[in-house]
Amino acid sequence: MHFYCHFSYAASFNNPNLEFRQAQEYNACMTLARRKPEEGFESALAWSKEGGGAPAEHCIAIALIQLNKFPEAALRLEKAATLINKGEESLAAELLGQAAQAWYQADRLDFAYLLQSRALNLDPQNIDLFIDRGVILVESGKYQEALADFNQALTLSPQKIEALVYRGTVYRILDQLDDAKKDINQALLINSHYPEALLERGILKRLSQDNEGARQDWIEVLKLAKDTPTGELAQRNIEKLDINLPSNTEN
């Protein structure tokens, strides 16, 4: 099972600690890295050699991610984290978390877990880091440890919808269906149009033999998120429903 996830590589250096000129260079570099990654990589590399520091390394990493060179990107993000000034631990943690995401994309869950843990040591109140590490643990089949991370995220932010959906999904995998339904229903109270929650509710309905209810939830997912991994899962589940595969095949 591939756990749908919301990893991102958001810009880390749009903050007052950058001088105006450096901030302009960083923004230009990131734009080029995303739009024309090969050119962006060369530009960021030159900037790094001129002393661009962590912002330049981050830009190099984003270009490499766009080029699907995830291990190389992860190493650059780790390097960027080492260049962060003392007192900015949350920024270093964000970069380590992004490095973990890159290792995850490279199917190196061991490296991803270690870096997420390092990031959490630096920033133990970071909700997104707990969620991301939980996703990695799920992919590693370590469901109880994943639940602990999602529980911690929800202790820090009880209305965090991603954590509710992920925890509900793990409960479903563990056949704790009442707990799963409780989390998914709570998520849909927060946002009734959240595609991942609707996808999961459809799976729970299918497991309860409510085929028509499952179909309606998955059709709604397609309306909201057709060209996304979540939409693709909904489409596959509808197809399985149409050929009457057993309910435990939806993932």
JSON list of C-alpha atoms in Angstrom, two decimals:
[
{"chain": "A", "resi": 1, "resn": "MET", "atom": "CA", "xyz": [0.00, 0.00, 0.00]},
{"chain": "A", "resi": 2, "resn": "HIS", "atom": "CA", "xyz": [1.27, 3.44, -0.86]},
{"chain": "A", "resi": 3, "resn": "PHE", "atom": "CA", "xyz": [0.22, 5.94, 1.78]},
{"chain": "A", "resi": 4, "resn": "TYR", "atom": "CA", "xyz": [-1.00, 9.14, 0.17]},
{"chain": "A", "resi": 5, "resn": "CYS", "atom": "CA", "xyz": [1.03, 12.00, 1.58]},
{"chain": "A", "resi": 6, "resn": "HIS", "atom": "CA", "xyz": [1.34, 15.75, 1.48]},
{"chain": "A", "resi": 7, "resn": "PHE", "atom": "CA", "xyz": [5.05, 16.28, 1.50]},
{"chain": "A", "resi": 8, "resn": "SER", "atom": "CA", "xyz": [6.17, 19.67, 0.24]},
{"chain": "A", "resi": 9, "resn": "TYR", "atom": "CA", "xyz": [9.40, 21.51, -0.36]},
{"chain": "A", "resi": 10, "resn": "ALA", "atom": "CA", "xyz": [8.23, 24.98, 0.55]},
{"chain": "A", "resi": 11, "resn": "ALA", "atom": "CA", "xyz": [10.73, 27.81, 0.47]},
{"chain": "A", "resi": 12, "resn": "SER", "atom": "CA", "xyz": [12.55, 28.07, 3.78]},
{"chain": "A", "resi": 13, "resn": "PHE", "atom": "CA", "xyz": [14.37, 31.37, 3.56]},
{"chain": "A", "resi": 14, "resn": "ASN", "atom": "CA", "xyz": [11.65, 33.97, 2.97]},
{"chain": "A", "resi": 15, "resn": "ASN", "atom": "CA", "xyz": [12.23, 35.47, 6.38]},
{"chain": "A", "resi": 16, "resn": "PRO", "atom": "CA", "xyz": [13.61, 38.71, 7.87]},
{"chain": "A", "resi": 17, "resn": "ASN", "atom": "CA", "xyz": [17.01, 37.11, 8.52]},
{"chain": "A", "resi": 18, "resn": "LEU", "atom": "CA", "xyz": [17.92, 37.46, 4.84]},
{"chain": "A", "resi": 19, "resn": "GLU", "atom": "CA", "xyz": [19.24, 40.74, 3.56]},
{"chain": "A", "resi": 20, "resn": "PHE", "atom": "CA", "xyz": [17.07, 42.28, 0.85]},
{"chain": "A", "resi": 21, "resn": "ARG", "atom": "CA", "xyz": [19.52, 41.56, -1.96]},
{"chain": "A", "resi": 22, "resn": "GLN", "atom": "CA", "xyz": [20.04, 37.96, -0.83]},
{"chain": "A", "resi": 23, "resn": "ALA", "atom": "CA", "xyz": [16.28, 37.46, -0.55]},
{"chain": "A", "resi": 24, "resn": "GLN", "atom": "CA", "xyz": [15.83, 38.71, -4.11]},
{"chain": "A", "resi": 25, "resn": "GLU", "atom": "CA", "xyz": [18.54, 36.35, -5.36]},
{"chain": "A", "resi": 26, "resn": "TYR", "atom": "CA", "xyz": [17.00, 33.44, -3.48]},
{"chain": "A", "resi": 27, "resn": "ASN", "atom": "CA", "xyz": [13.52, 34.07, -4.88]},
{"chain": "A", "resi": 28, "resn": "ALA", "atom": "CA", "xyz": [14.86, 34.37, -8.42]},
{"chain": "A", "resi": 29, "resn": "CYS", "atom": "CA", "xyz": [16.89, 31.20, -7.99]},
{"chain": "A", "resi": 30, "resn": "MET", "atom": "CA", "xyz": [13.92, 29.23, -6.67]},
{"chain": "A", "resi": 31, "resn": "THR", "atom": "CA", "xyz": [11.70, 30.39, -9.51]},
{"chain": "A", "resi": 32, "resn": "LEU", "atom": "CA", "xyz": [14.27, 29.29, -12.08]},
{"chain": "A", "resi": 33, "resn": "ALA", "atom": "CA", "xyz": [14.86, 25.98, -10.28]},
{"chain": "A", "resi": 34, "resn": "ARG", "atom": "CA", "xyz": [11.18, 25.13, -10.48]},
{"chain": "A", "resi": 35, "resn": "ARG", "atom": "CA", "xyz": [10.54, 26.33, -14.02]},
{"chain": "A", "resi": 36, "resn": "LYS", "atom": "CA", "xyz": [13.80, 25.35, -15.69]},
{"chain": "A", "resi": 37, "resn": "PRO", "atom": "CA", "xyz": [15.54, 23.00, -13.25]},
{"chain": "A", "resi": 38, "resn": "GLU", "atom": "CA", "xyz": [18.67, 22.33, -15.34]},
{"chain": "A", "resi": 39, "resn": "GLU", "atom": "CA", "xyz": [19.33, 26.06, -15.68]},
{"chain": "A", "resi": 40, "resn": "GLY", "atom": "CA", "xyz": [18.33, 26.57, -12.07]},
{"chain": "A", "resi": 41, "resn": "PHE", "atom": "CA", "xyz": [20.79, 23.93, -10.92]},
{"chain": "A", "resi": 42, "resn": "GLU", "atom": "CA", "xyz": [23.70, 25.59, -12.75]},
{"chain": "A", "resi": 43, "resn": "SER", "atom": "CA", "xyz": [22.74, 29.02, -11.47]},
{"chain": "A", "resi": 44, "resn": "ALA", "atom": "CA", "xyz": [22.37, 27.82, -7.88]},
{"chain": "A", "resi": 45, "resn": "LEU", "atom": "CA", "xyz": [25.66, 25.93, -8.07]},
{"chain": "A", "resi": 46, "resn": "ALA", "atom": "CA", "xyz": [27.45, 29.09, -9.19]},
{"chain": "A", "resi": 47, "resn": "TRP", "atom": "CA", "xyz": [25.79, 31.04, -6.38]},
{"chain": "A", "resi": 48, "resn": "SER", "atom": "CA", "xyz": [26.90, 28.39, -3.86]},
{"chain": "A", "resi": 49, "resn": "LYS", "atom": "CA", "xyz": [30.50, 28.67, -5.05]},
{"chain": "A", "resi": 50, "resn": "GLU", "atom": "CA", "xyz": [30.28, 32.43, -4.53]},
{"chain": "A", "resi": 51, "resn": "GLY", "atom": "CA", "xyz": [29.25, 31.96, -0.90]},
{"chain": "A", "resi": 52, "resn": "GLY", "atom": "CA", "xyz": [25.48, 31.65, -1.23]},
{"chain": "A", "resi": 53, "resn": "GLY", "atom": "CA", "xyz": [25.34, 29.45, 1.86]},
{"chain": "A", "resi": 54, "resn": "ALA", "atom": "CA", "xyz": [22.22, 27.63, 2.94]},
{"chain": "A", "resi": 55, "resn": "PRO", "atom": "CA", "xyz": [19.83, 29.48, 0.58]},
{"chain": "A", "resi": 56, "resn": "ALA", "atom": "CA", "xyz": [21.95, 28.45, -2.42]},
{"chain": "A", "resi": 57, "resn": "GLU", "atom": "CA", "xyz": [22.11, 24.83, -1.23]},
{"chain": "A", "resi": 58, "resn": "HIS", "atom": "CA", "xyz": [18.34, 24.81, -0.81]},
{"chain": "A", "resi": 59, "resn": "CYS", "atom": "CA", "xyz": [17.90, 26.11, -4.33]},
{"chain": "A", "resi": 60, "resn": "ILE", "atom": "CA", "xyz": [20.25, 23.43, -5.69]},
{"chain": "A", "resi": 61, "resn": "ALA", "atom": "CA", "xyz": [18.17, 20.82, -3.89]},
{"chain": "A", "resi": 62, "resn": "ILE", "atom": "CA", "xyz": [14.90, 22.09, -5.34]},
{"chain": "A", "resi": 63, "resn": "ALA", "atom": "CA", "xyz": [16.34, 21.92, -8.85]},
{"chain": "A", "resi": 64, "resn": "LEU", "atom": "CA", "xyz": [17.50, 18.36, -8.20]},
{"chain": "A", "resi": 65, "resn": "ILE", "atom": "CA", "xyz": [14.05, 17.40, -6.91]},
{"chain": "A", "resi": 66, "resn": "GLN", "atom": "CA", "xyz": [12.49, 18.77, -10.08]},
{"chain": "A", "resi": 67, "resn": "LEU", "atom": "CA", "xyz": [14.94, 16.56, -12.00]},
{"chain": "A", "resi": 68, "resn": "ASN", "atom": "CA", "xyz": [13.91, 13.53, -9.88]},
{"chain": "A", "resi": 69, "resn": "LYS", "atom": "CA", "xyz": [17.41, 13.25, -8.43]},
{"chain": "A", "resi": 70, "resn": "PHE", "atom": "CA", "xyz": [16.22, 12.65, -4.91]},
{"chain": "A", "resi": 71, "resn": "PRO", "atom": "CA", "xyz": [19.32, 11.23, -3.17]},
{"chain": "A", "resi": 72, "resn": "GLU", "atom": "CA", "xyz": [21.45, 14.12, -4.46]},
{"chain": "A", "resi": 73, "resn": "ALA", "atom": "CA", "xyz": [18.78, 16.57, -3.33]},
{"chain": "A", "resi": 74, "resn": "ALA", "atom": "CA", "xyz": [18.65, 15.00, 0.12]},
{"chain": "A", "resi": 75, "resn": "LEU", "atom": "CA", "xyz": [22.39, 15.42, 0.60]},
{"chain": "A", "resi": 76, "resn": "ARG", "atom": "CA", "xyz": [22.19, 19.08, -0.43]},
{"chain": "A", "resi": 77, "resn": "LEU", "atom": "CA", "xyz": [19.34, 19.68, 2.01]},
{"chain": "A", "resi": 78, "resn": "GLU", "atom": "CA", "xyz": [21.35, 18.05, 4.80]},
{"chain": "A", "resi": 79, "resn": "LYS", "atom": "CA", "xyz": [24.27, 20.31, 3.91]},
{"chain": "A", "resi": 80, "resn": "ALA", "atom": "CA", "xyz": [21.99, 23.35, 3.97]},
{"chain": "A", "resi": 81, "resn": "ALA", "atom": "CA", "xyz": [20.84, 22.41, 7.47]},
{"chain": "A", "resi": 82, "resn": "THR", "atom": "CA", "xyz": [24.44, 22.38, 8.71]},
{"chain": "A", "resi": 83, "resn": "LEU", "atom": "CA", "xyz": [24.89, 25.96, 7.47]},
{"chain": "A", "resi": 84, "resn": "ILE", "atom": "CA", "xyz": [22.03, 27.39, 9.52]},
{"chain": "A", "resi": 85, "resn": "ASN", "atom": "CA", "xyz": [23.02, 29.81, 12.25]},
{"chain": "A", "resi": 86, "resn": "LYS", "atom": "CA", "xyz": [22.71, 28.87, 15.90]},
{"chain": "A", "resi": 87, "resn": "GLY", "atom": "CA", "xyz": [19.37, 30.00, 17.26]},
{"chain": "A", "resi": 88, "resn": "GLU", "atom": "CA", "xyz": [17.50, 29.05, 14.09]},
{"chain": "A", "resi": 89, "resn": "GLU", "atom": "CA", "xyz": [16.91, 25.42, 14.99]},
{"chain": "A", "resi": 90, "resn": "SER", "atom": "CA", "xyz": [13.38, 25.41, 13.56]},
{"chain": "A", "resi": 91, "resn": "LEU", "atom": "CA", "xyz": [14.75, 26.34, 10.13]},
{"chain": "A", "resi": 92, "resn": "ALA", "atom": "CA", "xyz": [17.42, 23.63, 10.33]},
{"chain": "A", "resi": 93, "resn": "ALA", "atom": "CA", "xyz": [14.68, 21.17, 11.33]},
{"chain": "A", "resi": 94, "resn": "GLU", "atom": "CA", "xyz": [12.60, 22.16, 8.32]},
{"chain": "A", "resi": 95, "resn": "LEU", "atom": "CA", "xyz": [15.52, 21.50, 6.00]},
{"chain": "A", "resi": 96, "resn": "LEU", "atom": "CA", "xyz": [16.22, 18.13, 7.60]},
{"chain": "A", "resi": 97, "resn": "GLY", "atom": "CA", "xyz": [12.54, 17.31, 7.23]},
{"chain": "A", "resi": 98, "resn": "GLN", "atom": "CA", "xyz": [12.73, 18.16, 3.54]},
{"chain": "A", "resi": 99, "resn": "ALA", "atom": "CA", "xyz": [15.83, 15.98, 3.22]},
{"chain": "A", "resi": 100, "resn": "ALA", "atom": "CA", "xyz": [13.83, 13.16, 4.79]},
{"chain": "A", "resi": 101, "resn": "GLN", "atom": "CA", "xyz": [11.09, 13.73, 2.22]},
{"chain": "A", "resi": 102, "resn": "ALA", "atom": "CA", "xyz": [13.65, 13.44, -0.56]},
{"chain": "A", "resi": 103, "resn": "TRP", "atom": "CA", "xyz": [14.94, 10.16, 0.86]},
{"chain": "A", "resi": 104, "resn": "TYR", "atom": "CA", "xyz": [11.34, 8.96, 1.09]},
{"chain": "A", "resi": 105, "resn": "GLN", "atom": "CA", "xyz": [10.90, 9.73, -2.62]},
{"chain": "A", "resi": 106, "resn": "ALA", "atom": "CA", "xyz": [14.08, 7.71, -3.25]},
{"chain": "A", "resi": 107, "resn": "ASP", "atom": "CA", "xyz": [12.54, 4.76, -1.35]},
{"chain": "A", "resi": 108, "resn": "ARG", "atom": "CA", "xyz": [15.15, 5.00, 1.41]},
{"chain": "A", "resi": 109, "resn": "LEU", "atom": "CA", "xyz": [12.79, 4.87, 4.35]},
{"chain": "A", "resi": 110, "resn": "ASP", "atom": "CA", "xyz": [15.63, 4.17, 6.76]},
{"chain": "A", "resi": 111, "resn": "PHE", "atom": "CA", "xyz": [17.40, 7.43, 5.93]},
{"chain": "A", "resi": 112, "resn": "ALA", "atom": "CA", "xyz": [14.07, 9.28, 5.86]},
{"chain": "A", "resi": 113, "resn": "TYR", "atom": "CA", "xyz": [13.17, 8.11, 9.35]},
{"chain": "A", "resi": 114, "resn": "LEU", "atom": "CA", "xyz": [16.56, 9.03, 10.81]},
{"chain": "A", "resi": 115, "resn": "LEU", "atom": "CA", "xyz": [16.41, 12.54, 9.39]},
{"chain": "A", "resi": 116, "resn": "GLN", "atom": "CA", "xyz": [12.84, 13.14, 10.51]},
{"chain": "A", "resi": 117, "resn": "SER", "atom": "CA", "xyz": [13.92, 12.07, 13.99]},
{"chain": "A", "resi": 118, "resn": "ARG", "atom": "CA", "xyz": [16.89, 14.46, 13.89]},
{"chain": "A", "resi": 119, "resn": "ALA", "atom": "CA", "xyz": [14.53, 17.22, 12.78]},
{"chain": "A", "resi": 120, "resn": "LEU", "atom": "CA", "xyz": [12.16, 16.52, 15.67]},
{"chain": "A", "resi": 121, "resn": "ASN", "atom": "CA", "xyz": [15.04, 16.65, 18.14]},
{"chain": "A", "resi": 122, "resn": "LEU", "atom": "CA", "xyz": [15.64, 20.20, 16.94]},
{"chain": "A", "resi": 123, "resn": "ASP", "atom": "CA", "xyz": [11.98, 21.21, 16.82]},
{"chain": "A", "resi": 124, "resn": "PRO", "atom": "CA", "xyz": [9.91, 18.89, 19.06]},
{"chain": "A", "resi": 125, "resn": "GLN", "atom": "CA", "xyz": [6.74, 21.00, 18.74]},
{"chain": "A", "resi": 126, "resn": "ASN", "atom": "CA", "xyz": [6.60, 20.76, 14.94]},
{"chain": "A", "resi": 127, "resn": "ILE", "atom": "CA", "xyz": [3.30, 19.09, 14.09]},
{"chain": "A", "resi": 128, "resn": "ASP", "atom": "CA", "xyz": [4.11, 18.50, 10.42]},
{"chain": "A", "resi": 129, "resn": "LEU", "atom": "CA", "xyz": [7.33, 16.68, 11.30]},
{"chain": "A", "resi": 130, "resn": "PHE", "atom": "CA", "xyz": [5.39, 14.24, 13.47]},
{"chain": "A", "resi": 131, "resn": "ILE", "atom": "CA", "xyz": [2.90, 13.67, 10.64]},
{"chain": "A", "resi": 132, "resn": "ASP", "atom": "CA", "xyz": [5.63, 13.15, 8.06]},
{"chain": "A", "resi": 133, "resn": "ARG", "atom": "CA", "xyz": [7.52, 10.71, 10.28]},
{"chain": "A", "resi": 134, "resn": "GLY", "atom": "CA", "xyz": [4.27, 8.89, 10.90]},
{"chain": "A", "resi": 135, "resn": "VAL", "atom": "CA", "xyz": [3.80, 8.44, 7.15]},
{"chain": "A", "resi": 136, "resn": "ILE", "atom": "CA", "xyz": [7.30, 7.00, 6.87]},
{"chain": "A", "resi": 137, "resn": "LEU", "atom": "CA", "xyz": [6.56, 4.59, 9.72]},
{"chain": "A", "resi": 138, "resn": "VAL", "atom": "CA", "xyz": [3.35, 3.45, 8.03]},
{"chain": "A", "resi": 139, "resn": "GLU", "atom": "CA", "xyz": [5.25, 2.76, 4.82]},
{"chain": "A", "resi": 140, "resn": "SER", "atom": "CA", "xyz": [7.72, 0.75, 6.93]},
{"chain": "A", "resi": 141, "resn": "GLY", "atom": "CA", "xyz": [4.90, -1.32, 8.41]},
{"chain": "A", "resi": 142, "resn": "LYS", "atom": "CA", "xyz": [5.46, 0.09, 11.90]},
{"chain": "A", "resi": 143, "resn": "TYR", "atom": "CA", "xyz": [1.86, 0.93, 12.61]},
{"chain": "A", "resi": 144, "resn": "GLN", "atom": "CA", "xyz": [1.96, 1.31, 16.39]},
{"chain": "A", "resi": 145, "resn": "GLU", "atom": "CA", "xyz": [4.89, 3.71, 16.17]},
{"chain": "A", "resi": 146, "resn": "ALA", "atom": "CA", "xyz": [3.06, 5.61, 13.46]},
{"chain": "A", "resi": 147, "resn": "LEU", "atom": "CA", "xyz": [0.00, 5.89, 15.70]},
{"chain": "A", "resi": 148, "resn": "ALA", "atom": "CA", "xyz": [2.21, 7.37, 18.42]},
{"chain": "A", "resi": 149, "resn": "ASP", "atom": "CA", "xyz": [3.39, 10.10, 16.04]},
{"chain": "A", "resi": 150, "resn": "PHE", "atom": "CA", "xyz": [-0.11, 10.89, 14.79]},
{"chain": "A", "resi": 151, "resn": "ASN", "atom": "CA", "xyz": [-1.32, 10.94, 18.41]},
{"chain": "A", "resi": 152, "resn": "GLN", "atom": "CA", "xyz": [1.41, 13.43, 19.26]},
{"chain": "A", "resi": 153, "resn": "ALA", "atom": "CA", "xyz": [0.50, 15.61, 16.31]},
{"chain": "A", "resi": 154, "resn": "LEU", "atom": "CA", "xyz": [-3.14, 15.63, 17.44]},
{"chain": "A", "resi": 155, "resn": "THR", "atom": "CA", "xyz": [-2.12, 16.40, 21.02]},
{"chain": "A", "resi": 156, "resn": "LEU", "atom": "CA", "xyz": [-0.37, 19.48, 19.68]},
{"chain": "A", "resi": 157, "resn": "SER", "atom": "CA", "xyz": [-3.21, 20.34, 17.28]},
{"chain": "A", "resi": 158, "resn": "PRO", "atom": "CA", "xyz": [-6.48, 18.40, 17.86]},
{"chain": "A", "resi": 159, "resn": "GLN", "atom": "CA", "xyz": [-8.08, 19.73, 14.66]},
{"chain": "A", "resi": 160, "resn": "LYS", "atom": "CA", "xyz": [-5.18, 18.83, 12.35]},
{"chain": "A", "resi": 161, "resn": "ILE", "atom": "CA", "xyz": [-7.11, 17.16, 9.56]},
{"chain": "A", "resi": 162, "resn": "GLU", "atom": "CA", "xyz": [-4.16, 15.36, 7.95]},
{"chain": "A", "resi": 163, "resn": "ALA", "atom": "CA", "xyz": [-3.29, 13.67, 11.22]},
{"chain": "A", "resi": 164, "resn": "LEU", "atom": "CA", "xyz": [-6.90, 12.59, 11.74]},
{"chain": "A", "resi": 165, "resn": "VAL", "atom": "CA", "xyz": [-7.10, 11.03, 8.28]},
{"chain": "A", "resi": 166, "resn": "TYR", "atom": "CA", "xyz": [-3.74, 9.29, 8.58]},
{"chain": "A", "resi": 167, "resn": "ARG", "atom": "CA", "xyz": [-4.56, 7.95, 12.03]},
{"chain": "A", "resi": 168, "resn": "GLY", "atom": "CA", "xyz": [-7.95, 6.80, 10.83]},
{"chain": "A", "resi": 169, "resn": "THR", "atom": "CA", "xyz": [-6.31, 4.99, 7.93]},
{"chain": "A", "resi": 170, "resn": "VAL", "atom": "CA", "xyz": [-3.91, 3.19, 10.28]},
{"chain": "A", "resi": 171, "resn": "TYR", "atom": "CA", "xyz": [-6.79, 2.20, 12.53]},
{"chain": "A", "resi": 172, "resn": "ARG", "atom": "CA", "xyz": [-8.52, 0.73, 9.48]},
{"chain": "A", "resi": 173, "resn": "ILE", "atom": "CA", "xyz": [-5.36, -1.20, 8.52]},
{"chain": "A", "resi": 174, "resn": "LEU", "atom": "CA", "xyz": [-5.27, -2.58, 12.08]},
{"chain": "A", "resi": 175, "resn": "ASP", "atom": "CA", "xyz": [-8.95, -3.54, 11.79]},
{"chain": "A", "resi": 176, "resn": "GLN", "atom": "CA", "xyz": [-9.94, -1.08, 14.52]},
{"chain": "A", "resi": 177, "resn": "LEU", "atom": "CA", "xyz": [-12.87, 0.09, 12.43]},
{"chain": "A", "resi": 178, "resn": "ASP", "atom": "CA", "xyz": [-14.79, 1.99, 15.12]},
{"chain": "A", "resi": 179, "resn": "ASP", "atom": "CA", "xyz": [-11.74, 4.13, 15.87]},
{"chain": "A", "resi": 180, "resn": "ALA", "atom": "CA", "xyz": [-11.15, 4.60, 12.15]},
{"chain": "A", "resi": 181, "resn": "LYS", "atom": "CA", "xyz": [-14.71, 5.81, 11.57]},
{"chain": "A", "resi": 182, "resn": "LYS", "atom": "CA", "xyz": [-14.47, 8.19, 14.51]},
{"chain": "A", "resi": 183, "resn": "ASP", "atom": "CA", "xyz": [-11.34, 9.88, 13.12]},
{"chain": "A", "resi": 184, "resn": "ILE", "atom": "CA", "xyz": [-12.62, 10.06, 9.54]},
{"chain": "A", "resi": 185, "resn": "ASN", "atom": "CA", "xyz": [-15.97, 11.46, 10.63]},
{"chain": "A", "resi": 186, "resn": "GLN", "atom": "CA", "xyz": [-14.19, 14.06, 12.74]},
{"chain": "A", "resi": 187, "resn": "ALA", "atom": "CA", "xyz": [-12.04, 15.03, 9.77]},
{"chain": "A", "resi": 188, "resn": "LEU", "atom": "CA", "xyz": [-15.13, 15.47, 7.60]},
{"chain": "A", "resi": 189, "resn": "LEU", "atom": "CA", "xyz": [-16.72, 17.66, 10.26]},
{"chain": "A", "resi": 190, "resn": "ILE", "atom": "CA", "xyz": [-13.70, 19.93, 9.91]},
{"chain": "A", "resi": 191, "resn": "ASN", "atom": "CA", "xyz": [-13.83, 19.87, 6.09]},
{"chain": "A", "resi": 192, "resn": "SER", "atom": "CA", "xyz": [-16.63, 17.95, 4.38]},
{"chain": "A", "resi": 193, "resn": "HIS", "atom": "CA", "xyz": [-14.85, 18.23, 1.02]},
{"chain": "A", "resi": 194, "resn": "TYR", "atom": "CA", "xyz": [-11.46, 16.87, 2.07]},
{"chain": "A", "resi": 195, "resn": "PRO", "atom": "CA", "xyz": [-10.63, 14.29, -0.65]},
{"chain": "A", "resi": 196, "resn": "GLU", "atom": "CA", "xyz": [-8.47, 11.97, 1.45]},
{"chain": "A", "resi": 197, "resn": "ALA", "atom": "CA", "xyz": [-11.12, 11.75, 4.16]},
{"chain": "A", "resi": 198, "resn": "LEU", "atom": "CA", "xyz": [-13.81, 10.99, 1.58]},
{"chain": "A", "resi": 199, "resn": "LEU", "atom": "CA", "xyz": [-11.60, 8.34, 0.01]},
{"chain": "A", "resi": 200, "resn": "GLU", "atom": "CA", "xyz": [-11.07, 6.67, 3.37]},
{"chain": "A", "resi": 201, "resn": "ARG", "atom": "CA", "xyz": [-14.74, 6.91, 4.33]},
{"chain": "A", "resi": 202, "resn": "GLY", "atom": "CA", "xyz": [-15.58, 5.16, 1.08]},
{"chain": "A", "resi": 203, "resn": "ILE", "atom": "CA", "xyz": [-13.20, 2.33, 1.95]},
{"chain": "A", "resi": 204, "resn": "LEU", "atom": "CA", "xyz": [-14.80, 2.00, 5.38]},
{"chain": "A", "resi": 205, "resn": "LYS", "atom": "CA", "xyz": [-18.25, 1.91, 3.82]},
{"chain": "A", "resi": 206, "resn": "ARG", "atom": "CA", "xyz": [-17.11, -0.77, 1.38]},
{"chain": "A", "resi": 207, "resn": "LEU", "atom": "CA", "xyz": [-15.81, -2.84, 4.28]},
{"chain": "A", "resi": 208, "resn": "SER", "atom": "CA", "xyz": [-19.26, -2.50, 5.85]},
{"chain": "A", "resi": 209, "resn": "GLN", "atom": "CA", "xyz": [-20.85, -3.74, 2.59]},
{"chain": "A", "resi": 210, "resn": "ASP", "atom": "CA", "xyz": [-22.31, -0.27, 1.85]},
{"chain": "A", "resi": 211, "resn": "ASN", "atom": "CA", "xyz": [-21.26, -0.40, -1.79]},
{"chain": "A", "resi": 212, "resn": "GLU", "atom": "CA", "xyz": [-23.47, 2.44, -2.96]},
{"chain": "A", "resi": 213, "resn": "GLY", "atom": "CA", "xyz": [-22.27, 4.71, -0.17]},
{"chain": "A", "resi": 214, "resn": "ALA", "atom": "CA", "xyz": [-18.67, 3.86, -1.02]},
{"chain": "A", "resi": 215, "resn": "ARG", "atom": "CA", "xyz": [-19.28, 4.63, -4.69]},
{"chain": "A", "resi": 216, "resn": "GLN", "atom": "CA", "xyz": [-20.79, 8.02, -3.88]},
{"chain": "A", "resi": 217, "resn": "ASP", "atom": "CA", "xyz": [-17.82, 8.99, -1.72]},
{"chain": "A", "resi": 218, "resn": "TRP", "atom": "CA", "xyz": [-15.34, 7.96, -4.41]},
{"chain": "A", "resi": 219, "resn": "ILE", "atom": "CA", "xyz": [-17.29, 9.79, -7.12]},
{"chain": "A", "resi": 220, "resn": "GLU", "atom": "CA", "xyz": [-17.11, 12.89, -4.93]},
{"chain": "A", "resi": 221, "resn": "VAL", "atom": "CA", "xyz": [-13.33, 12.43, -4.64]},
{"chain": "A", "resi": 222, "resn": "LEU", "atom": "CA", "xyz": [-13.10, 12.37, -8.44]},
{"chain": "A", "resi": 223, "resn": "LYS", "atom": "CA", "xyz": [-15.04, 15.63, -8.63]},
{"chain": "A", "resi": 224, "resn": "LEU", "atom": "CA", "xyz": [-12.70, 17.27, -6.14]},
{"chain": "A", "resi": 225, "resn": "ALA", "atom": "CA", "xyz": [-9.31, 15.75, -7.00]},
{"chain": "A", "resi": 226, "resn": "LYS", "atom": "CA", "xyz": [-9.47, 13.82, -10.26]},
{"chain": "A", "resi": 227, "resn": "ASP", "atom": "CA", "xyz": [-5.88, 14.30, -11.46]},
{"chain": "A", "resi": 228, "resn": "THR", "atom": "CA", "xyz": [-4.18, 13.53, -8.16]},
{"chain": "A", "resi": 229, "resn": "PRO", "atom": "CA", "xyz": [-2.93, 10.34, -6.49]},
{"chain": "A", "resi": 230, "resn": "THR", "atom": "CA", "xyz": [-6.01, 10.42, -4.25]},
{"chain": "A", "resi": 231, "resn": "GLY", "atom": "CA", "xyz": [-8.25, 10.67, -7.29]},
{"chain": "A", "resi": 232, "resn": "GLU", "atom": "CA", "xyz": [-6.44, 7.77, -8.94]},
{"chain": "A", "resi": 233, "resn": "LEU", "atom": "CA", "xyz": [-7.06, 5.62, -5.86]},
{"chain": "A", "resi": 234, "resn": "ALA", "atom": "CA", "xyz": [-10.74, 6.53, -5.92]},
{"chain": "A", "resi": 235, "resn": "GLN", "atom": "CA", "xyz": [-10.96, 5.61, -9.60]},
{"chain": "A", "resi": 236, "resn": "ARG", "atom": "CA", "xyz": [-9.29, 2.25, -9.00]},
{"chain": "A", "resi": 237, "resn": "ASN", "atom": "CA", "xyz": [-11.62, 1.51, -6.11]},
{"chain": "A", "resi": 238, "resn": "ILE", "atom": "CA", "xyz": [-14.66, 2.27, -8.27]},
{"chain": "A", "resi": 239, "resn": "GLU", "atom": "CA", "xyz": [-13.33, -0.07, -10.93]},
{"chain": "A", "resi": 240, "resn": "LYS", "atom": "CA", "xyz": [-12.80, -2.82, -8.34]},
{"chain": "A", "resi": 241, "resn": "LEU", "atom": "CA", "xyz": [-16.30, -2.26, -7.05]},
{"chain": "A", "resi": 242, "resn": "ASP", "atom": "CA", "xyz": [-17.67, -2.61, -10.59]},
{"chain": "A", "resi": 243, "resn": "ILE", "atom": "CA", "xyz": [-16.03, -6.02, -11.04]},
{"chain": "A", "resi": 244, "resn": "ASN", "atom": "CA", "xyz": [-16.96, -7.04, -7.47]},
{"chain": "A", "resi": 245, "resn": "LEU", "atom": "CA", "xyz": [-13.52, -7.62, -6.00]},
{"chain": "A", "resi": 246, "resn": "PRO", "atom": "CA", "xyz": [-13.37, -8.34, -2.27]},
{"chain": "A", "resi": 247, "resn": "SER", "atom": "CA", "xyz": [-13.56, -5.31, -0.03]},
{"chain": "A", "resi": 248, "resn": "ASN", "atom": "CA", "xyz": [-10.09, -5.77, 1.45]},
{"chain": "A", "resi": 249, "resn": "THR", "atom": "CA", "xyz": [-8.43, -4.93, -1.88]},
{"chain": "A", "resi": 250, "resn": "GLU", "atom": "CA", "xyz": [-9.05, -1.19, -1.74]},
{"chain": "A", "resi": 251, "resn": "ASN", "atom": "CA", "xyz": [-5.81, 0.66, -1.00]}
]
